[in-house]
PDB file of C-alpha atoms and ligand atoms in Angstrom:
ATOM      1  CA  MET A   1      41.305  27.341   2.962  1.00 58.00           C
ATOM      2  CA  ARG A   2      42.325  23.872   2.003  1.00 65.00           C
ATOM      3  CA  ILE A   3      40.052  22.435   4.663  1.00 70.00           C
ATOM      4  CA  THR A   4      37.122  24.511   3.380  1.00 75.00           C
ATOM      5  CA  VAL A   5      37.580  23.270  -0.167  1.00 77.00           C
ATOM      6  CA  LEU A   6      37.752  19.690   1.012  1.00 77.00           C
ATOM      7  CA  GLU A   7      34.610  20.093   3.103  1.00 82.00           C
ATOM      8  CA  ASN A   8      32.729  21.540   0.120  1.00 84.00           C
ATOM      9  CA  LEU A   9      33.859  18.652  -2.043  1.00 85.00           C
ATOM     10  CA  MET A  10      32.667  16.120   0.503  1.00 88.00           C
ATOM     11  CA  ALA A  11      29.356  17.970   0.962  1.00 91.00           C
ATOM     12  CA  ALA A  12      28.776  17.913  -2.813  1.00 94.00           C
ATOM     13  CA  ASN A  13      29.555  14.197  -2.858  1.00 95.00           C
ATOM     14  CA  GLN A  14      27.126  13.645   0.008  1.00 96.00           C
ATOM     15  CA  ASN A  15      24.312  15.436  -1.844  1.00 97.00           C
ATOM     16  CA  THR A  16      24.861  13.453  -5.013  1.00 98.00           C
ATOM     17  CA  ALA A  17      25.032  10.230  -2.995  1.00 98.00           C
ATOM     18  CA  ALA A  18      21.670  11.059  -1.402  1.00 98.00           C
ATOM     19  CA  GLU A  19      20.190  11.621  -4.871  1.00 98.00           C
ATOM     20  CA  ASN A  20      21.589   8.282  -6.058  1.00 98.00           C
ATOM     21  CA  ARG A  21      20.095   6.551  -3.026  1.00 98.00           C
ATOM     22  CA  ARG A  22      16.692   8.095  -3.792  1.00 97.00           C
ATOM     23  CA  THR A  23      16.847   7.114  -7.464  1.00 98.00           C
ATOM     24  CA  LEU A  24      17.709   3.542  -6.469  1.00 98.00           C
ATOM     25  CA  ALA A  25      14.932   3.379  -3.872  1.00 96.00           C
ATOM     26  CA  ASP A  26      12.387   4.792  -6.337  1.00 96.00           C
ATOM     27  CA  ASN A  27      13.274   1.927  -8.647  1.00 97.00           C
ATOM     28  CA  ASN A  28      13.375  -0.736  -5.926  1.00 96.00           C
ATOM     29  CA  ILE A  29      17.069  -1.422  -6.421  1.00 98.00           C
ATOM     30  CA  TYR A  30      19.288  -2.393  -3.495  1.00 98.00           C
ATOM     31  CA  ALA A  31      22.892  -1.258  -3.940  1.00 98.00           C
ATOM     32  CA  VAL A  32      25.996  -2.833  -2.430  1.00 98.00           C
ATOM     33  CA  ASN A  33      29.385  -1.079  -2.493  1.00 98.00           C
ATOM     34  CA  ILE A  34      32.140  -3.710  -2.544  1.00 98.00           C
ATOM     35  CA  MET A  35      35.564  -2.525  -1.438  1.00 98.00           C
ATOM     36  CA  GLY A  36      38.919  -4.088  -0.682  1.00 98.00           C
ATOM     37  CA  SER A  37      42.552  -4.132  -1.729  1.00 97.00           C
ATOM     38  CA  PRO A  38      43.658  -5.089  -5.270  1.00 97.00           C
ATOM     39  CA  GLY A  39      43.655  -8.875  -5.505  1.00 97.00           C
ATOM     40  CA  CYS A  40      41.402  -9.578  -2.517  1.00 98.00           C
ATOM     41  CA  GLY A  41      38.922 -11.288  -4.855  1.00 98.00           C
ATOM     42  CA  LYS A  42      36.153  -8.718  -5.403  1.00 98.00           C
ATOM     43  CA  THR A  43      35.564  -9.684  -9.023  1.00 98.00           C
ATOM     44  CA  THR A  44      35.781 -13.416  -8.294  1.00 98.00           C
ATOM     45  CA  LEU A  45      33.241 -12.915  -5.505  1.00 98.00           C
ATOM     46  CA  LEU A  46      30.945 -11.143  -7.965  1.00 98.00           C
ATOM     47  CA  GLU A  47      31.328 -13.959 -10.479  1.00 98.00           C
ATOM     48  CA  LYS A  48      30.330 -16.538  -7.863  1.00 98.00           C
ATOM     49  CA  THR A  49      27.531 -14.267  -6.613  1.00 98.00           C
ATOM     50  CA  LEU A  50      26.032 -13.809 -10.087  1.00 98.00           C
ATOM     51  CA  GLU A  51      26.228 -17.555 -10.629  1.00 97.00           C
ATOM     52  CA  LEU A  52      24.426 -18.292  -7.343  1.00 98.00           C
ATOM     53  CA  LEU A  53      21.826 -15.518  -7.730  1.00 97.00           C
ATOM     54  CA  ALA A  54      20.742 -16.688 -11.190  1.00 95.00           C
ATOM     55  CA  GLY A  55      16.984 -17.250 -11.160  1.00 94.00           C
ATOM     56  CA  LYS A  56      16.662 -15.603  -7.726  1.00 96.00           C
ATOM     57  CA  LEU A  57      17.524 -11.908  -8.000  1.00 97.00           C
ATOM     58  CA  ARG A  58      18.442  -9.832 -11.017  1.00 97.00           C
ATOM     59  CA  ALA A  59      21.631  -7.814 -10.724  1.00 98.00           C
ATOM     60  CA  ALA A  60      23.699  -5.231 -12.552  1.00 98.00           C
ATOM     61  CA  VAL A  61      27.287  -4.247 -11.849  1.00 98.00           C
ATOM     62  CA  ILE A  62      29.165  -0.962 -11.927  1.00 97.00           C
ATOM     63  CA  GLU A  63      32.812  -1.841 -12.217  1.00 97.00           C
ATOM     64  CA  GLY A  64      35.441   0.660 -11.065  1.00 96.00           C
ATOM     65  CA  ASP A  65      39.053   0.426 -12.178  1.00 94.00           C
ATOM     66  CA  VAL A  66      41.776   2.928 -12.969  1.00 93.00           C
ATOM     67  CA  SER A  67      42.175   1.338 -16.393  1.00 94.00           C
ATOM     68  CA  THR A  68      41.020  -1.568 -18.623  1.00 92.00           C
ATOM     69  CA  THR A  69      37.653  -3.271 -19.061  1.00 93.00           C
ATOM     70  CA  LEU A  70      39.026  -6.662 -17.997  1.00 93.00           C
ATOM     71  CA  ASP A  71      36.797  -7.125 -14.951  1.00 94.00           C
ATOM     72  CA  ALA A  72      33.686  -5.850 -16.765  1.00 95.00           C
ATOM     73  CA  GLU A  73      34.344  -8.429 -19.503  1.00 95.00           C
ATOM     74  CA  ARG A  74      34.527 -11.206 -16.909  1.00 95.00           C
ATOM     75  CA  LEU A  75      31.115 -10.190 -15.545  1.00 96.00           C
ATOM     76  CA  ALA A  76      29.423  -9.493 -18.886  1.00 94.00           C
ATOM     77  CA  ARG A  77      29.608 -13.257 -19.539  1.00 95.00           C
ATOM     78  CA  PHE A  78      26.693 -13.608 -17.143  1.00 96.00           C
ATOM     79  CA  GLY A  79      24.426 -11.723 -19.533  1.00 95.00           C
ATOM     80  CA  ILE A  80      23.854  -8.843 -17.146  1.00 96.00           C
ATOM     81  CA  GLN A  81      24.202  -5.076 -17.506  1.00 97.00           C
ATOM     82  CA  VAL A  82      27.751  -3.987 -16.674  1.00 96.00           C
ATOM     83  CA  VAL A  83      28.990  -0.407 -16.653  1.00 96.00           C
ATOM     84  CA  GLN A  84      32.746   0.063 -16.570  1.00 96.00           C
ATOM     85  CA  ILE A  85      34.065   3.235 -14.985  1.00 95.00           C
ATOM     86  CA  ASN A  86      37.718   3.926 -15.759  1.00 94.00           C
ATOM     87  CA  THR A  87      39.076   6.652 -13.520  1.00 92.00           C
ATOM     88  CA  GLU A  88      42.175   7.328 -15.634  1.00 88.00           C
ATOM     89  CA  PRO A  89      40.521  10.284 -17.457  1.00 84.00           C
ATOM     90  CA  PHE A  90      39.759  11.705 -13.974  1.00 76.00           C
ATOM     91  CA  GLY A  91      43.437  11.734 -13.049  1.00 81.00           C
ATOM     92  CA  GLY A  92      43.538   8.018 -12.270  1.00 82.00           C
ATOM     93  CA  SER A  93      41.406   8.486  -9.173  1.00 89.00           C
ATOM     94  CA  CYS A  94      41.912   5.676  -6.671  1.00 94.00           C
ATOM     95  CA  HIS A  95      38.255   5.569  -5.610  1.00 95.00           C
ATOM     96  CA  LEU A  96      34.767   6.005  -7.036  1.00 96.00           C
ATOM     97  CA  ASN A  97      32.685   9.046  -6.112  1.00 96.00           C
ATOM     98  CA  ALA A  98      28.942   9.673  -6.163  1.00 97.00           C
ATOM     99  CA  ARG A  99      29.062  11.685  -9.390  1.00 95.00           C
ATOM    100  CA  MET A 100      30.627   8.755 -11.278  1.00 96.00           C
ATOM    101  CA  ILE A 101      27.820   6.531  -9.980  1.00 97.00           C
ATOM    102  CA  ALA A 102      25.164   9.099 -10.978  1.00 97.00           C
ATOM    103  CA  GLY A 103      26.592   9.068 -14.511  1.00 96.00           C
ATOM    104  CA  SER A 104      26.503   5.261 -14.591  1.00 97.00           C
ATOM    105  CA  LEU A 105      22.944   5.091 -13.245  1.00 97.00           C
ATOM    106  CA  SER A 106      21.769   7.223 -16.157  1.00 96.00           C
ATOM    107  CA  THR A 107      22.990   4.532 -18.580  1.00 96.00           C
ATOM    108  CA  LEU A 108      21.369   1.572 -16.788  1.00 97.00           C
ATOM    109  CA  ASP A 109      17.992   0.122 -17.662  1.00 96.00           C
ATOM    110  CA  PHE A 110      16.302  -0.121 -14.230  1.00 97.00           C
ATOM    111  CA  LYS A 111      13.536  -2.381 -15.445  1.00 93.00           C
ATOM    112  CA  ASP A 112      13.669  -5.867 -13.932  1.00 88.00           C
ATOM    113  CA  LEU A 113      16.616  -4.961 -11.709  1.00 97.00           C
ATOM    114  CA  ASP A 114      16.789  -5.933  -8.018  1.00 98.00           C
ATOM    115  CA  LEU A 115      20.414  -5.479  -7.051  1.00 98.00           C
ATOM    116  CA  LEU A 116      23.224  -3.172  -8.042  1.00 98.00           C
ATOM    117  CA  PHE A 117      26.756  -4.191  -7.145  1.00 98.00           C
ATOM    118  CA  ILE A 118      29.390  -1.486  -7.264  1.00 98.00           C
ATOM    119  CA  GLU A 119      32.915  -2.868  -7.364  1.00 98.00           C
ATOM    120  CA  ASN A 120      35.064  -0.029  -6.099  1.00 98.00           C
ATOM    121  CA  VAL A 121      38.648   0.601  -7.184  1.00 97.00           C
ATOM    122  CA  GLY A 122      40.985  -1.813  -5.378  1.00 96.00           C
ATOM    123  CA  ASN A 123      42.260   0.265  -2.478  1.00 95.00           C
ATOM    124  CA  LEU A 124      41.973   0.022   1.314  1.00 95.00           C
ATOM    125  CA  ILE A 125      42.085   3.742   1.997  1.00 94.00           C
ATOM    126  CA  CYS A 126      39.942   6.451   0.367  1.00 94.00           C
ATOM    127  CA  PRO A 127      37.011   4.450  -1.106  1.00 96.00           C
ATOM    128  CA  ALA A 128      35.763   4.290   2.495  1.00 94.00           C
ATOM    129  CA  GLU A 129      35.470   8.087   2.617  1.00 95.00           C
ATOM    130  CA  PHE A 130      33.068   8.429  -0.333  1.00 96.00           C
ATOM    131  CA  ASP A 131      29.380   7.691   0.063  1.00 97.00           C
ATOM    132  CA  LEU A 132      28.113   6.538  -3.338  1.00 98.00           C
ATOM    133  CA  GLY A 133      24.444   6.255  -2.420  1.00 98.00           C
ATOM    134  CA  GLU A 134      24.744   2.536  -1.713  1.00 98.00           C
ATOM    135  CA  HIS A 135      22.621   0.779   0.906  1.00 98.00           C
ATOM    136  CA  GLU A 136      25.495  -1.139   2.406  1.00 98.00           C
ATOM    137  CA  LYS A 137      29.268  -1.302   2.366  1.00 98.00           C
ATOM    138  CA  VAL A 138      30.978  -4.672   2.107  1.00 98.00           C
ATOM    139  CA  ILE A 139      34.712  -5.086   2.655  1.00 98.00           C
ATOM    140  CA  VAL A 140      36.404  -8.071   1.112  1.00 98.00           C
ATOM    141  CA  ALA A 141      39.571  -9.019   2.985  1.00 98.00           C
ATOM    142  CA  SER A 142      41.467 -12.134   1.954  1.00 98.00           C
ATOM    143  CA  VAL A 143      43.433 -14.425   4.233  1.00 97.00           C
ATOM    144  CA  ALA A 144      46.439 -13.686   1.984  1.00 96.00           C
ATOM    145  CA  GLU A 145      46.663 -10.087   3.184  1.00 96.00           C
ATOM    146  CA  GLY A 146      47.882 -10.678   6.716  1.00 93.00           C
ATOM    147  CA  GLU A 147      46.066 -10.396  10.026  1.00 97.00           C
ATOM    148  CA  GLU A 148      47.060  -6.791  10.780  1.00 97.00           C
ATOM    149  CA  LYS A 149      45.293  -4.994   7.895  1.00 97.00           C
ATOM    150  CA  PRO A 150      42.198  -4.000   9.920  1.00 97.00           C
ATOM    151  CA  LEU A 151      44.477  -2.191  12.377  1.00 97.00           C
ATOM    152  CA  LYS A 152      46.496  -0.483   9.628  1.00 97.00           C
ATOM    153  CA  TYR A 153      43.446   0.610   7.594  1.00 96.00           C
ATOM    154  CA  PRO A 154      40.810   1.059  10.293  1.00 97.00           C
ATOM    155  CA  LEU A 155      38.414   3.453   8.511  1.00 96.00           C
ATOM    156  CA  MET A 156      37.584   0.917   5.810  1.00 96.00           C
ATOM    157  CA  PHE A 157      36.737  -1.717   8.403  1.00 98.00           C
ATOM    158  CA  ARG A 158      34.951   0.749  10.699  1.00 97.00           C
ATOM    159  CA  ARG A 159      32.575   1.842   7.918  1.00 96.00           C
ATOM    160  CA  ALA A 160      31.772  -1.718   6.820  1.00 98.00           C
ATOM    161  CA  ASP A 161      28.357  -3.294   7.305  1.00 98.00           C
ATOM    162  CA  LEU A 162      29.852  -6.668   6.453  1.00 98.00           C
ATOM    163  CA  VAL A 163      33.395  -8.012   6.261  1.00 98.00           C
ATOM    164  CA  ILE A 164      33.871 -10.971   3.943  1.00 98.00           C
ATOM    165  CA  ILE A 165      37.013 -12.953   4.662  1.00 98.00           C
ATOM    166  CA  ASN A 166      37.815 -14.471   1.283  1.00 98.00           C
ATOM    167  CA  LYS A 167      40.188 -17.201   0.058  1.00 98.00           C
ATOM    168  CA  MET A 168      39.427 -19.451   3.034  1.00 98.00           C
ATOM    169  CA  ASP A 169      40.603 -22.351   0.843  1.00 98.00           C
ATOM    170  CA  LEU A 170      44.150 -20.953   1.271  1.00 97.00           C
ATOM    171  CA  CYS A 171      43.942 -20.484   5.015  1.00 96.00           C
ATOM    172  CA  ASP A 172      45.923 -23.564   6.066  1.00 95.00           C
ATOM    173  CA  ARG A 173      48.535 -23.131   3.369  1.00 95.00           C
ATOM    174  CA  LEU A 174      49.175 -19.515   4.369  1.00 96.00           C
ATOM    175  CA  GLN A 175      48.964 -20.292   8.093  1.00 96.00           C
ATOM    176  CA  THR A 176      46.646 -17.344   8.598  1.00 96.00           C
ATOM    177  CA  ASP A 177      45.683 -17.012  12.250  1.00 97.00           C
ATOM    178  CA  MET A 178      41.917 -16.517  11.981  1.00 98.00           C
ATOM    179  CA  ARG A 179      41.574 -15.775  15.688  1.00 98.00           C
ATOM    180  CA  ILE A 180      43.944 -12.813  15.354  1.00 98.00           C
ATOM    181  CA  LEU A 181      42.387 -11.601  12.090  1.00 98.00           C
ATOM    182  CA  ILE A 182      38.853 -11.672  13.503  1.00 98.00           C
ATOM    183  CA  SER A 183      39.922 -10.084  16.773  1.00 98.00           C
ATOM    184  CA  ASN A 184      41.618  -7.262  14.827  1.00 98.00           C
ATOM    185  CA  ILE A 185      38.430  -6.689  12.810  1.00 98.00           C
ATOM    186  CA  ARG A 186      36.448  -6.611  16.075  1.00 98.00           C
ATOM    187  CA  LYS A 187      38.884  -4.101  17.594  1.00 98.00           C
ATOM    188  CA  VAL A 188      37.961  -1.489  14.965  1.00 98.00           C
ATOM    189  CA  ASN A 189      34.330  -2.515  14.433  1.00 98.00           C
ATOM    190  CA  PRO A 190      32.986  -4.605  17.340  1.00 98.00           C
ATOM    191  CA  SER A 191      29.520  -5.238  15.907  1.00 97.00           C
ATOM    192  CA  VAL A 192      30.299  -5.827  12.221  1.00 98.00           C
ATOM    193  CA  GLN A 193      29.036  -9.025  10.641  1.00 98.00           C
ATOM    194  CA  ILE A 194      31.770 -11.341   9.339  1.00 98.00           C
ATOM    195  CA  ILE A 195      31.377 -14.095   6.741  1.00 98.00           C
ATOM    196  CA  GLU A 196      34.227 -16.490   5.929  1.00 98.00           C
ATOM    197  CA  LEU A 197      34.100 -17.925   2.423  1.00 98.00           C
ATOM    198  CA  SER A 198      35.982 -18.898  -0.682  1.00 98.00           C
ATOM    199  CA  ALA A 199      34.667 -17.226  -3.823  1.00 98.00           C
ATOM    200  CA  LEU A 200      36.720 -19.709  -5.832  1.00 97.00           C
ATOM    201  CA  THR A 201      35.376 -22.953  -4.366  1.00 98.00           C
ATOM    202  CA  GLY A 202      31.991 -21.573  -3.250  1.00 98.00           C
ATOM    203  CA  GLU A 203      32.565 -22.726   0.348  1.00 98.00           C
ATOM    204  CA  GLY A 204      30.611 -20.456   2.739  1.00 98.00           C
ATOM    205  CA  CYS A 205      28.982 -18.489  -0.090  1.00 98.00           C
ATOM    206  CA  SER A 206      25.410 -19.534   0.769  1.00 98.00           C
ATOM    207  CA  LEU A 207      25.569 -17.367   3.909  1.00 98.00           C
ATOM    208  CA  TRP A 208      26.387 -14.354   1.746  1.00 98.00           C
ATOM    209  CA  ILE A 209      23.653 -15.125  -0.775  1.00 98.00           C
ATOM    210  CA  ASP A 210      21.059 -15.689   1.986  1.00 98.00           C
ATOM    211  CA  ARG A 211      22.062 -12.395   3.548  1.00 98.00           C
ATOM    212  CA  LEU A 212      21.686 -10.552   0.227  1.00 98.00           C
ATOM    213  CA  GLN A 213      18.240 -12.044  -0.302  1.00 97.00           C
ATOM    214  CA  GLY A 214      17.229 -11.157   3.268  1.00 97.00           C
ATOM    215  CA  ASN A 215      18.446  -7.579   2.917  1.00 97.00           C
ATOM    216  CA  PHE A 216      16.689  -7.186  -0.403  1.00 97.00           C
ATOM    217  CA  SER A 217      13.386  -8.440   1.082  1.00 96.00           C
ATOM    218  CA  ALA A 218      13.708  -6.076   4.068  1.00 96.00           C
ATOM    219  CA  PHE A 219      14.503  -3.203   1.708  1.00 96.00           C
ATOM    220  CA  GLN A 220      11.353  -3.813  -0.299  1.00 91.00           C
ATOM    221  CA  GLU A 221       9.130  -3.462   2.739  1.00 79.00           C
ATOM    222  CA  PRO A 222       8.238   0.255   3.186  1.00 63.00           C
ATOM    223  CA  GLU A 223       9.207   0.257   6.891  1.00 60.00           C
ATOM    224  CA  GLY A 224      12.631  -1.002   5.907  1.00 46.00           C
ATOM    225  CA  ARG A 225      13.387   2.239   4.040  1.00 48.00           C
TER     226      ARG A 225
HETATM  227 MG1   MG B 301      38.248  -6.418  -9.757  1.00 79.36          MG
HETATM  228 ZN1   ZN B 302      41.185   7.722  -3.752  1.00 79.36          ZN
END
């Protein structure tokens, strides 16, 4: 019985996610679901991204947190549309689901929008299980988290289209073994793309921005759909 209920829940989420994906495609908006543990630097990455995308692509952000509008306030400084989802009224849910995104989409003005970033709730476990209707999943993993996280939380890394290794400016200080970290990522997802950067200093960020622009261009071509 419990399994049946869970399956129905996931099927409902899947349907809503498919609707979201259609709505986004109809409006030419490419959506990126950004996941990672609390403190890995998702919001800082978005700040740097918005700074670097200015004048190139127009973005909006859906910001997911259990509580507070702190991250949304950080991003609103860039003069973009930001929707804050607080999951506390939904029992403090530790992930976003497709229905929350559908609700947020209905409040966004799609005009002149190219990209939608969804910053998921900081958590390495269940956000990976919920399709939101995004076009790609990006995992932010920082060098401060230890090399073994991909092995401990494999689903998140297995579902990723891109792994961003953040806080590279701290790598020497923390004596992170990048060879081990990358090999652990490859063990759970052999073909995933990996970008090393520091959202704080901007080092390595041009690769990420170029990739976003490339994906957006491919998405706009009908055969890319
Ligand atoms: Mg954040
Ligand atoms: Zn959860």
